[in-house]
Short mmCIF file of C-alpha atoms and ligand atoms in Angstrom, two decimals:
data_model
loop_
_atom_site.label_atom_id
_atom_site.label_comp_id
_atom_site.label_asym_id
_atom_site.label_seq_id
_atom_site.Cartn_x
_atom_site.Cartn_y
_atom_site.Cartn_z
CA MET H 6 98.10 120.15 95.43
CA VAL H 7 98.37 122.09 98.93
CA GLY H 8 101.43 123.82 97.74
CA LEU H 9 100.06 125.34 94.76
CA THR H 10 96.75 126.30 96.65
CA CYS H 11 98.95 128.18 99.09
CA ALA H 12 100.71 129.89 96.54
CA ALA H 13 97.27 131.20 94.92
CA LEU H 14 95.95 131.91 98.58
CA LEU H 15 99.15 133.97 99.28
CA THR H 16 98.47 135.81 96.39
CA GLN H 17 94.71 136.60 96.68
CA LEU H 18 95.22 137.45 100.54
CA GLY H 19 98.33 139.32 99.79
CA VAL H 20 96.65 141.70 97.49
CA GLU H 21 93.83 142.01 99.95
CA ALA H 22 96.51 143.12 102.73
CA GLY H 23 98.51 145.47 100.43
CA ARG H 24 101.47 143.05 100.18
CA ALA H 25 102.70 141.63 96.97
CA PHE H 26 104.49 138.22 97.38
CA SER H 27 106.90 137.12 94.83
CA ILE H 28 106.52 133.19 94.72
CA GLY H 29 108.81 130.66 93.10
CA ILE H 30 107.66 127.05 92.56
CA VAL H 31 109.78 124.44 92.22
CA GLU H 32 108.06 121.08 90.84
CA THR H 33 109.68 118.51 88.74
CA ALA H 34 106.63 116.39 87.95
CA PRO H 35 104.08 119.32 86.57
CA PRO H 36 100.53 117.91 85.83
CA VAL H 37 99.94 117.09 82.21
CA PRO H 38 96.56 117.74 80.35
CA VAL H 39 94.50 114.66 80.25
CA PRO H 40 91.63 114.23 77.68
CA SER H 41 88.26 113.93 78.89
CA SER H 42 87.77 110.38 77.14
CA VAL H 43 90.45 108.95 79.72
CA ASP H 44 88.78 106.91 82.35
CA ILE H 45 88.31 108.53 85.85
CA GLU H 46 91.82 108.13 87.47
CA LEU H 47 92.42 105.86 90.26
CA ARG H 48 93.66 108.50 93.03
CA VAL H 49 90.46 110.29 93.98
CA SER H 50 90.07 112.22 97.25
CA ALA H 51 86.86 112.97 99.38
CA LEU H 52 87.11 116.70 99.87
CA SER H 53 85.20 118.26 102.80
CA PRO H 54 83.02 121.48 102.21
CA ALA H 55 85.88 123.79 104.12
CA SER H 56 88.23 122.12 101.29
CA ARG H 57 86.09 123.17 98.95
CA THR H 58 85.43 126.86 100.36
CA VAL H 59 89.29 126.94 100.67
CA LEU H 60 89.75 126.23 96.63
CA GLN H 61 86.85 128.34 95.72
CA PHE H 62 88.55 131.26 97.38
CA SER H 63 91.86 130.51 95.98
CA GLY H 64 90.36 130.43 92.25
CA ILE H 65 90.66 126.72 91.81
CA TRP H 66 87.24 125.28 92.43
CA PRO H 67 85.42 126.91 89.48
CA THR H 68 87.61 124.45 87.31
CA ILE H 69 86.97 121.49 89.17
CA VAL H 70 83.52 121.99 89.15
CA GLY H 71 83.52 121.38 85.41
CA THR H 72 84.72 117.98 85.75
CA ARG H 73 83.64 114.42 86.72
CA ILE H 74 82.90 115.21 90.32
CA SER H 75 80.62 113.38 92.78
CA PRO H 76 79.02 114.99 95.86
CA TYR H 77 78.38 112.50 98.69
CA ARG H 78 75.39 113.38 100.71
CA ARG H 79 75.30 110.47 103.10
CA MET H 80 77.99 108.49 104.94
CA CYS H 81 77.58 105.13 106.59
CA VAL H 82 80.09 103.27 108.84
CA TRP H 83 79.44 99.72 110.22
CA GLN H 84 81.50 97.19 111.87
CA ALA H 85 81.86 93.51 110.74
CA ASP H 86 79.42 92.02 113.50
CA GLY H 87 76.79 94.43 112.79
CA ALA H 88 74.96 95.56 109.53
CA ALA H 89 74.65 99.13 108.17
CA GLY H 90 71.72 100.99 109.69
CA THR H 91 71.46 98.64 112.77
CA ALA H 92 73.10 99.39 116.37
CA ARG H 93 76.64 98.84 115.46
CA SER H 94 76.63 101.55 113.02
CA ILE H 95 76.59 105.27 112.60
CA SER H 96 75.33 107.52 109.68
CA PHE H 97 75.59 111.07 108.78
CA ASP H 98 73.32 112.81 106.45
CA ALA H 99 74.11 116.28 104.92
CA ALA H 100 70.47 117.38 105.36
CA GLU H 101 70.65 116.95 108.97
CA LEU H 102 73.43 119.40 109.09
CA GLY H 103 71.98 121.74 107.02
CA GLU H 104 74.61 121.15 104.31
CA PRO H 105 73.70 120.53 100.57
CA ASP H 106 76.54 117.43 100.79
CA LEU H 107 79.06 116.24 103.26
CA GLY H 108 81.96 116.67 100.47
CA HIS H 109 82.88 115.80 96.79
CA ILE H 110 85.02 112.75 95.51
CA VAL H 111 87.29 114.45 93.19
CA GLU H 112 90.46 113.02 91.28
CA ASN H 113 93.63 114.04 92.52
CA GLY H 114 94.87 114.76 89.18
CA VAL H 115 91.88 117.30 88.40
CA ILE H 116 92.85 119.09 91.53
CA ARG H 117 96.12 119.35 90.57
CA ARG H 118 95.37 120.21 87.08
CA ALA H 119 93.29 123.10 88.34
CA ALA H 120 95.54 124.25 90.63
CA TRP H 121 98.57 124.37 88.34
CA GLU H 122 96.32 126.37 85.62
CA ARG H 123 95.34 128.88 88.43
CA VAL H 124 99.15 129.54 89.37
CA ASN H 125 100.32 129.67 85.92
CA ALA H 126 97.99 132.71 85.36
CA LEU H 127 99.42 134.81 88.52
CA HIS H 128 102.16 137.22 87.57
CA ASN H 129 103.94 136.69 90.72
CA VAL H 130 104.77 133.31 90.49
CA THR H 131 107.77 131.91 88.55
CA LEU H 132 107.84 128.43 87.83
CA TYR H 133 111.24 126.16 88.20
CA LEU H 134 110.37 123.10 86.27
CA THR H 135 113.56 121.33 84.83
CA SER H 136 115.80 120.77 87.80
CA PRO H 137 114.96 119.38 91.27
CA PRO H 138 116.48 120.66 94.58
CA ALA H 139 120.00 119.45 95.23
CA ALA H 140 121.09 121.58 98.39
CA LEU H 141 120.18 124.16 100.71
CA HIS H 142 122.33 126.85 102.46
CA GLU H 143 121.67 129.58 105.12
CA GLU H 144 122.55 133.08 104.68
CA THR H 145 121.77 135.94 107.34
CA ASP H 146 118.69 137.12 105.48
CA ALA H 147 117.55 134.36 103.34
CA LEU H 148 117.83 130.65 102.64
CA VAL H 149 119.30 129.55 99.18
CA VAL H 150 118.00 126.58 97.47
CA ILE H 151 120.58 125.33 94.91
CA LEU H 152 119.04 123.26 92.08
CA GLU H 153 120.62 120.30 90.24
CA ASN H 154 121.31 122.52 87.33
CA GLY H 155 123.27 125.12 89.62
CA GLN H 156 120.77 127.62 89.67
CA ARG H 157 120.31 129.31 92.90
CA LEU H 158 117.24 130.59 94.28
CA ARG H 159 117.30 132.91 97.24
CA THR H 160 114.24 133.20 99.65
CA ARG H 161 113.05 134.93 102.58
CA LEU H 162 110.57 131.93 103.43
CA LEU H 163 110.94 128.31 102.09
CA VAL H 164 107.75 126.48 102.12
CA GLY H 165 107.97 122.56 102.40
CA ALA H 166 104.96 121.29 100.34
CA ASP H 167 106.57 118.38 98.81
CA GLY H 168 104.86 115.45 100.05
CA VAL H 169 105.34 112.42 102.33
CA ARG H 170 109.12 112.11 101.09
CA SER H 171 109.74 115.69 101.40
CA TRP H 172 113.08 116.89 100.45
CA VAL H 173 112.54 120.39 102.05
CA ARG H 174 111.93 118.68 105.44
CA GLN H 175 115.09 116.32 105.31
CA ALA H 176 117.18 119.30 103.72
CA LEU H 177 116.33 121.24 107.17
CA GLY H 178 117.07 118.25 109.42
CA VAL H 179 113.39 118.11 110.74
CA ARG H 180 112.53 114.61 112.25
CA THR H 181 109.28 112.98 112.10
CA ARG H 182 107.63 110.58 114.51
CA GLU H 183 106.99 107.72 112.44
CA ARG H 184 105.24 104.32 112.94
CA GLU H 185 104.39 101.52 110.15
CA TYR H 186 100.37 100.49 110.25
CA GLY H 187 101.72 97.04 108.82
CA GLN H 188 98.89 97.70 106.21
CA ARG H 189 98.38 98.75 102.60
CA ALA H 190 95.52 100.34 100.83
CA ILE H 191 94.33 98.49 97.63
CA VAL H 192 92.51 101.16 95.30
CA ALA H 193 90.23 100.25 92.24
CA HIS H 194 87.21 101.52 90.82
CA VAL H 195 84.07 98.89 90.88
CA GLU H 196 80.79 98.51 89.15
CA SER H 197 78.00 97.49 91.51
CA GLU H 198 74.66 95.79 91.28
CA ARG H 199 72.78 98.39 92.99
CA SER H 200 73.20 102.46 93.10
CA HIS H 201 75.86 103.95 95.48
CA ARG H 202 73.07 106.58 96.24
CA GLU H 203 75.62 109.08 96.61
CA THR H 204 76.67 107.43 99.91
CA ALA H 205 80.24 106.95 101.28
CA TRP H 206 80.27 103.54 102.78
CA GLN H 207 82.80 102.12 105.14
CA ARG H 208 82.85 98.67 106.98
CA PHE H 209 85.54 97.68 109.33
CA ILE H 210 86.43 94.32 109.12
CA PRO H 211 89.15 92.51 111.12
CA GLY H 212 92.57 93.66 109.22
CA GLY H 213 91.22 97.32 108.35
CA PRO H 214 88.59 99.21 107.03
CA VAL H 215 87.03 98.89 103.38
CA ALA H 216 85.54 102.18 101.95
CA LEU H 217 83.13 102.68 98.72
CA LEU H 218 83.27 106.20 97.63
CA PRO H 219 80.60 107.24 95.08
CA LEU H 220 81.93 108.27 91.44
CA ASP H 221 80.30 110.51 89.13
CA ASP H 222 79.58 107.67 86.60
CA GLY H 223 77.80 105.53 88.92
CA ARG H 224 80.83 103.35 89.81
CA SER H 225 82.54 103.40 93.34
CA SER H 226 86.16 103.83 94.10
CA VAL H 227 87.13 101.08 96.68
CA VAL H 228 89.97 101.91 99.25
CA TRP H 229 90.67 98.68 101.06
CA SER H 230 93.06 98.75 103.88
CA CYS H 231 94.32 95.61 104.85
CA SER H 232 97.55 93.85 106.41
CA ASN H 233 100.49 93.66 104.20
CA ALA H 234 100.11 89.63 103.71
CA THR H 235 96.35 90.04 102.72
CA ALA H 236 97.15 92.92 100.23
CA THR H 237 99.85 90.57 98.48
CA GLU H 238 97.49 87.98 98.50
CA LEU H 239 94.60 89.97 96.94
CA MET H 240 96.73 91.93 94.53
CA ALA H 241 98.07 88.54 93.22
CA ALA H 242 94.43 87.28 92.96
CA ASP H 243 92.64 86.28 89.89
CA LYS H 244 89.86 89.18 89.10
CA LYS H 245 86.90 86.84 89.94
CA ILE H 246 88.38 85.77 93.32
CA PHE H 247 89.06 89.55 94.20
CA ASP H 248 85.55 90.69 93.02
CA GLN H 249 83.87 87.82 95.40
CA ARG H 250 86.20 88.60 98.50
CA LEU H 251 85.44 92.45 98.01
CA THR H 252 81.59 91.79 97.54
CA LEU H 253 81.78 89.96 100.97
CA ALA H 254 83.92 92.29 102.62
CA THR H 255 81.31 95.01 101.97
CA ASP H 256 78.60 92.95 103.20
CA GLN H 257 77.08 93.08 99.73
CA ILE H 258 75.96 96.48 100.77
CA LEU H 259 75.79 97.37 97.09
CA GLY H 260 75.28 93.80 95.88
CA SER H 261 77.87 92.12 93.79
CA LEU H 262 81.09 94.29 92.87
CA ALA H 263 83.42 94.02 89.80
CA ALA H 264 86.65 95.75 89.61
CA THR H 265 86.70 97.66 86.34
CA THR H 266 90.19 98.77 86.57
CA ALA H 267 93.74 97.72 87.63
CA LEU H 268 94.04 97.55 91.25
CA ILE H 269 97.09 99.84 92.63
CA ASP H 270 98.16 99.73 96.45
CA PHE H 271 99.85 102.27 98.85
CA PRO H 272 101.84 101.24 101.97
CA LEU H 273 100.13 103.03 105.08
CA LYS H 274 102.14 104.84 107.56
CA PHE H 275 101.71 107.19 110.46
CA ALA H 276 104.46 110.18 110.28
CA HIS H 277 104.30 113.80 112.05
CA ALA H 278 106.98 116.42 111.85
CA GLU H 279 108.31 117.38 115.11
CA ARG H 280 108.31 120.95 113.90
CA TYR H 281 106.27 122.66 111.56
CA THR H 282 108.42 125.73 111.35
CA GLY H 283 111.53 127.21 112.31
CA ARG H 284 113.75 130.37 110.97
CA ARG H 285 112.73 130.86 107.18
CA TYR H 286 110.92 127.65 106.78
CA ALA H 287 107.27 126.28 107.16
CA LEU H 288 105.76 122.66 106.09
CA ILE H 289 102.46 122.24 104.95
CA GLY H 290 100.51 119.22 103.97
CA ASP H 291 101.90 115.46 103.64
CA ALA H 292 105.19 117.02 104.25
CA ALA H 293 104.27 117.83 107.84
CA HIS H 294 101.86 114.82 108.29
CA ARG H 295 100.65 111.73 107.04
CA VAL H 296 97.66 110.04 108.15
CA HIS H 297 95.67 106.84 107.66
CA PRO H 298 93.02 107.02 105.05
CA LEU H 299 90.30 105.44 106.58
CA ALA H 300 88.55 108.85 107.30
CA GLY H 301 89.84 110.61 104.07
CA GLN H 302 91.19 113.60 105.78
CA GLY H 303 94.86 114.00 104.46
CA ALA H 304 94.29 116.26 101.88
CA ASN H 305 91.78 118.08 103.63
CA LEU H 306 94.32 118.76 106.69
CA GLY H 307 97.07 119.84 104.17
CA LEU H 308 94.55 122.51 102.64
CA LEU H 309 93.90 123.74 105.68
CA ASP H 310 97.14 124.00 106.53
CA ALA H 311 97.74 126.14 103.40
CA ALA H 312 94.99 128.63 104.37
CA ALA H 313 96.35 128.85 107.87
CA LEU H 314 99.67 129.66 106.75
CA ALA H 315 98.58 132.29 103.98
CA GLU H 316 96.37 133.85 106.76
CA THR H 317 99.02 133.77 109.26
CA LEU H 318 101.58 135.75 106.83
CA THR H 319 98.95 138.01 105.80
CA ALA H 320 97.36 138.79 109.15
CA GLN H 321 96.04 142.53 109.63
CA GLN H 322 98.23 143.20 112.53
CA GLN H 323 101.30 142.80 110.65
CA SER H 324 103.19 145.83 109.24
CA LEU H 325 103.57 145.66 105.56
CA ALA H 326 107.59 145.41 105.89
CA ALA H 327 107.28 142.41 108.01
CA ASP H 328 109.76 139.57 107.09
CA PRO H 329 107.52 136.30 105.86
CA GLY H 330 110.62 134.38 107.31
CA ASP H 331 110.25 135.60 111.09
CA PRO H 332 110.30 132.43 113.17
CA LEU H 333 107.80 134.50 115.66
CA ILE H 334 105.32 134.94 112.67
CA LEU H 335 105.73 131.40 111.43
CA ARG H 336 105.26 129.92 114.85
CA ARG H 337 101.74 131.34 115.01
CA TYR H 338 100.92 129.08 112.12
CA GLU H 339 102.68 126.01 113.89
CA ARG H 340 100.64 126.72 116.93
CA TRP H 341 97.25 126.92 114.95
CA ARG H 342 97.64 123.97 112.90
CA LYS H 343 99.71 121.48 115.31
CA GLY H 344 96.80 121.25 117.53
CA ASP H 345 94.08 120.56 115.19
CA ASN H 346 96.41 118.16 113.08
CA LEU H 347 97.03 116.48 116.52
CA LEU H 348 93.28 116.24 117.48
CA THR H 349 92.22 114.47 114.28
CA MET H 350 95.15 112.39 114.17
CA GLY H 351 94.31 111.11 117.34
CA MET H 352 90.88 110.46 116.47
CA LEU H 353 92.16 108.37 113.33
CA ASP H 354 94.80 106.39 115.53
CA LEU H 355 92.09 105.66 118.13
CA LEU H 356 89.62 104.29 115.06
CA HIS H 357 92.66 102.41 113.88
CA GLN H 358 93.48 100.95 117.24
CA LEU H 359 89.79 99.92 117.85
CA PHE H 360 88.94 98.53 114.51
CA GLY H 361 92.17 98.30 112.79
CA GLY H 362 93.62 94.98 114.02
CA ALA H 363 92.45 91.68 114.22
CA TRP H 364 91.49 91.39 117.73
CA VAL H 365 87.79 91.10 117.73
CA PRO H 366 86.99 92.30 121.44
CA ALA H 367 88.28 95.84 120.85
CA ALA H 368 86.26 95.86 117.48
CA ARG H 369 83.12 94.61 118.95
CA LEU H 370 83.71 97.41 121.51
CA GLY H 371 84.21 99.85 118.87
CA GLY H 372 80.87 98.45 117.06
CA LEU H 373 78.97 99.36 120.20
CA GLY H 374 80.58 102.64 120.44
CA LEU H 375 79.60 103.48 116.85
CA GLY H 376 76.11 102.59 117.45
CA ILE H 377 75.82 104.89 120.95
CA VAL H 378 77.47 107.77 119.45
CA ASN H 379 74.81 107.25 116.76
CA ARG H 380 72.03 107.73 119.04
CA LEU H 381 73.77 110.87 121.02
CA ALA H 382 72.66 113.44 118.51
CA PRO H 383 74.55 116.35 120.06
CA VAL H 384 77.87 114.30 119.92
CA LYS H 385 77.09 112.86 116.55
CA ARG H 386 76.58 116.39 115.31
CA ARG H 387 79.72 117.65 116.80
CA LEU H 388 81.85 114.69 115.15
CA ALA H 389 80.43 115.18 111.92
CA LEU H 390 80.87 119.08 111.77
CA HIS H 391 84.58 118.70 112.54
CA ALA H 392 84.80 115.87 109.81
CA ILE H 393 83.40 118.16 107.45
CA GLY H 394 85.54 121.10 108.53
CA ARG H 395 82.53 123.22 109.80
CA SER H 396 83.72 123.40 113.38
CA GLY H 397 87.04 124.17 115.07
CA ASP H 398 89.55 127.20 114.88
CA LEU H 399 89.27 127.18 110.91
CA PRO H 400 91.03 129.83 108.79
CA ALA H 401 88.47 132.56 107.88
CA VAL H 402 88.80 131.36 103.92
CA ALA H 403 87.67 127.90 105.19
CA ARG H 404 84.72 129.14 106.74
CA GLY H 405 83.97 131.38 103.65
CA CYS H 406 84.43 134.91 105.19
C1 FAD F 4 94.86 105.38 99.11
C2 FAD F 4 94.83 107.04 99.95
C3 FAD F 4 93.52 107.63 99.83
C4 FAD F 4 93.49 108.97 100.25
N1 FAD F 4 92.08 109.44 100.27
C5 FAD F 4 92.11 110.53 100.75
C6 FAD F 4 90.67 111.24 100.84
O1 FAD F 4 89.81 110.71 100.42
N2 FAD F 4 90.80 112.56 101.26
C7 FAD F 4 91.73 113.42 101.78
O2 FAD F 4 91.70 114.53 102.17
N3 FAD F 4 93.06 112.79 101.62
C8 FAD F 4 93.17 111.46 101.21
N4 FAD F 4 94.34 111.06 101.03
C9 FAD F 4 95.71 111.76 101.33
C10 FAD F 4 95.98 112.68 100.11
O3 FAD F 4 96.21 111.96 99.13
C11 FAD F 4 97.30 113.48 100.52
O4 FAD F 4 97.16 114.04 101.84
C12 FAD F 4 97.52 114.50 99.52
O5 FAD F 4 97.79 114.27 98.29
C13 FAD F 4 98.53 115.16 99.99
O6 FAD F 4 99.01 116.61 99.38
P1 FAD F 4 100.53 117.46 99.26
O7 FAD F 4 100.24 118.39 98.37
O8 FAD F 4 100.62 117.70 100.71
O9 FAD F 4 101.53 116.26 98.83
P2 FAD F 4 101.49 115.76 97.44
O10 FAD F 4 100.10 115.40 96.86
O11 FAD F 4 102.32 114.41 97.42
O12 FAD F 4 102.35 116.74 96.33
C14 FAD F 4 103.57 116.91 96.47
C15 FAD F 4 104.15 117.75 95.32
O13 FAD F 4 105.45 118.21 95.58
C16 FAD F 4 106.15 117.53 94.31
N5 FAD F 4 107.57 117.07 94.87
C17 FAD F 4 107.89 116.08 95.59
N6 FAD F 4 109.05 116.03 95.71
C18 FAD F 4 109.46 117.09 95.06
C19 FAD F 4 111.25 117.61 94.76
N7 FAD F 4 112.21 116.95 95.40
N8 FAD F 4 111.34 118.67 94.17
C20 FAD F 4 110.11 119.38 93.38
N9 FAD F 4 109.01 118.72 93.44
C21 FAD F 4 108.68 117.82 94.62
C22 FAD F 4 105.70 116.46 93.76
O14 FAD F 4 105.76 116.52 92.19
C23 FAD F 4 104.01 117.03 94.11
O15 FAD F 4 103.42 117.77 93.11
C24 FAD F 4 94.64 109.42 100.55
C25 FAD F 4 95.85 108.94 100.45
C26 FAD F 4 95.95 107.53 100.14
C27 FAD F 4 97.34 107.03 100.12
#
């Protein structure tokens, strides 16, 4: 989703700056149309208002709006020892921030299909769909990607937006700092006894957080991060047992829960590329960084990367003849985004260290911390504005300028 958004932004900003970019997209698994009668897909993302603004500017959001998206207007996070709304919890309300919502829960497939529709309508974009990349050569004034079918694609700038196992990153020899969390995230949709009240709920329990994200049809999407051993046990459990354990894990915040879908699970890992850019290349999205889903930030960070790269390449101070593969220009994008990504990744890591393990004193301390921040209105406000992408050094298209 991040790469397609970047292509749409580059086109749009390029037109405004008087630069016409010719863009080629290599995608071996393009999205396919899905009838609206099909159930809400299991992979959903909590998109921040900043991401919505980026998608709006790139012409993708209008297609998303007509689908089954769910706004969330409140967020409540609490620690196992306490209860939601008490001293060991923190809550955010969109109204307190002067925002209509804190974000939207959107199916990943919907975002991809909307972005795909958008780039398909652009005359400067050529799609290469049949053959994956096989080799990469460097020439004096270009990089050449050779596809498995022998086709050669010469480019002055190669953008790696190919996800966590990025072929581009590996072909360029860019190393990553990696760490296993020793956890898996179990994902399913659940029915609840009580309404989700357009609220995203997250409870930190020993082993990892369990989150309930509100869906458009009244159900919630559960993202339960737990140790590998617990995940294996839960994935193999009888449905009735799973429902009971999930209901207990969420402290019955929405009453009894019952899974209405199959369960899927994902290994969780931290990974950060040592470099985002170099001569004739840039990495964006999960190709550059992979984060814990505990605050739903992966796609949001990636969309800001896409916006920052597009803005860097079309900045006013650049001459129209500037080479988009110039490492000095690309370095501006890296400096811009790496700092912000590191800050967010650091905060996520801190939360994971405090609450993610089975070490109860750390979690208790974390719980107290939540309660204290909840009462410190200015600190809480700053945290919330950062999380929804309304503060920091944001690209203009994320600020709506
Ligand atoms: C359980 C879970 C919950 C999450 N929840 C949230 C959330 O609430 N909010 C949020 O912001 N983020 C969330 N994330 C993170 C989010 O899903 C990712 O950060 C996001 O999907 C990354 O987008 P991307 O475009 O960089 O990569 P991807 O979505 O992985 O896209 C990569 C693209 O590259 C293509 N590709 C890959 N390899 C090749 C190749 N060799 N040749 C050609 N094409 C190739 C793929 O087909 C795909 O289209 C969650 C992640 C998990 C695991």
